[in-house]
Amino acid sequence: MTSELEKFQEIIGYKFKDINYLIQALSHSSYANEKKKSRTSNERLEFLGDSVLSIVVSKYLFENFTHIAEGELTKLRASLVCEKSLYVFAQKIRLGEFIMLGKGEEITGGRERPSILADAFEAVIAAVFLDGGFEPVTKYILGFMPDDVQYQKKAVFSDFKTILQEIVQKNPEEKVEYVLAAEEGPDHNKSFIVEVCLNSNVIGKGKGKSKKEAEQMAAKEALELMGYEAQ
């Protein structure tokens, strides 16, 4: 067990002063129940880790995406701390190899179950926080952010039409309209060109294999011209 704990600490790049924090973080409730009084599960650590993760991610987004409004920041944060994202992060550190499971969970594939891995990932966050404080846990969490945040940002903000509409709606007298400007190519490989107009003035143009895609690209260009980072 000691060698496994050493290996895991090498993977995550953090050396625990009190190894008991890590042992608890890796102890699933099924394992703790089998051990009874000799082991505490990671459920309480999961609770704390969820809050620490939210604070660190919120601060990161607040400082690095200064042009994004509160509503969009909330959506982006939610995409980064959801079970799906935490499962991906857990796989990066091979967390499933180190979780201590009860016999039943082991047999039924608990090491690959997204909910178990996501919860354990939060528990490890809490363990690092309790053992080392805010600075090391921030460094640990942000190690997962740079690549993933760009991917999630594209997913969250891919509906450029909705974003443009929300911006325009702040001025009730303004009206957005999408106009099909041209069609190109044969029927089996047609492209569409759409212009987006604000009060009859063209503010963006887009091209796509469907009218919907062309409208999105037109809205994207309009947002960029308005100073929004639409990627």
mmCIF file of C-alpha atoms in Angstrom, residues 50-62 65 68-86 89 122 141 145 148-150 152-157:
data_model
loop_
_atom_site.group_PDB
_atom_site.id
_atom_site.type_symbol
_atom_site.label_atom_id
_atom_site.label_comp_id
_atom_site.label_asym_id
_atom_site.label_seq_id
_atom_site.Cartn_x
_atom_site.Cartn_y
_atom_site.Cartn_z
ATOM 1 C CA ASP A 50 -16.347 20.475 -4.156
ATOM 2 C CA SER A 51 -16.263 23.895 -2.482
ATOM 3 C CA VAL A 52 -12.494 24.333 -2.839
ATOM 4 C CA LEU A 53 -12.683 23.397 -6.520
ATOM 5 C CA SER A 54 -15.460 25.911 -7.116
ATOM 6 C CA ILE A 55 -13.527 28.737 -5.431
ATOM 7 C CA VAL A 56 -10.293 28.050 -7.334
ATOM 8 C CA VAL A 57 -12.025 27.713 -10.709
ATOM 9 C CA SER A 58 -14.164 30.810 -10.083
ATOM 10 C CA LYS A 59 -11.077 32.895 -9.261
ATOM 11 C CA TYR A 60 -9.244 31.561 -12.334
ATOM 12 C CA LEU A 61 -12.132 32.408 -14.672
ATOM 13 C CA PHE A 62 -12.693 35.812 -13.063
ATOM 14 C CA PHE A 65 -11.828 35.948 -18.811
ATOM 15 C CA ILE A 68 -17.170 37.483 -20.133
ATOM 16 C CA ALA A 69 -20.319 38.442 -18.222
ATOM 17 C CA GLU A 70 -21.467 36.793 -14.983
ATOM 18 C CA GLY A 71 -24.005 34.502 -16.647
ATOM 19 C CA GLU A 72 -21.472 33.128 -19.099
ATOM 20 C CA LEU A 73 -18.868 32.715 -16.353
ATOM 21 C CA THR A 74 -21.369 30.636 -14.419
ATOM 22 C CA LYS A 75 -21.977 28.392 -17.436
ATOM 23 C CA LEU A 76 -18.251 27.958 -18.041
ATOM 24 C CA ARG A 77 -17.552 27.143 -14.399
ATOM 25 C CA ALA A 78 -20.380 24.589 -14.379
ATOM 26 C CA SER A 79 -18.879 22.857 -17.426
ATOM 27 C CA LEU A 80 -15.485 22.609 -15.708
ATOM 28 C CA VAL A 81 -16.663 21.236 -12.357
ATOM 29 C CA CYS A 82 -19.352 18.845 -13.611
ATOM 30 C CA GLU A 83 -19.017 15.082 -13.212
ATOM 31 C CA LYS A 84 -18.046 14.608 -16.868
ATOM 32 C CA SER A 85 -15.066 16.982 -16.580
ATOM 33 C CA LEU A 86 -13.964 15.628 -13.200
ATOM 34 C CA PHE A 89 -9.386 14.837 -14.881
ATOM 35 C CA GLU A 122 -12.887 16.113 -5.284
ATOM 36 C CA ILE A 141 -6.304 22.246 -9.717
ATOM 37 C CA MET A 145 -7.412 23.900 -16.446
ATOM 38 C CA ASP A 148 -9.606 21.861 -20.738
ATOM 39 C CA VAL A 149 -10.856 25.395 -20.202
ATOM 40 C CA GLN A 150 -10.301 26.240 -23.868
ATOM 41 C CA GLN A 152 -15.072 23.846 -22.562
ATOM 42 C CA LYS A 153 -15.103 27.496 -23.554
ATOM 43 C CA LYS A 154 -15.676 26.554 -27.172
ATOM 44 C CA ALA A 155 -18.458 24.150 -26.161
ATOM 45 C CA VAL A 156 -20.180 26.661 -23.887
ATOM 46 C CA PHE A 157 -19.950 29.567 -26.307
#
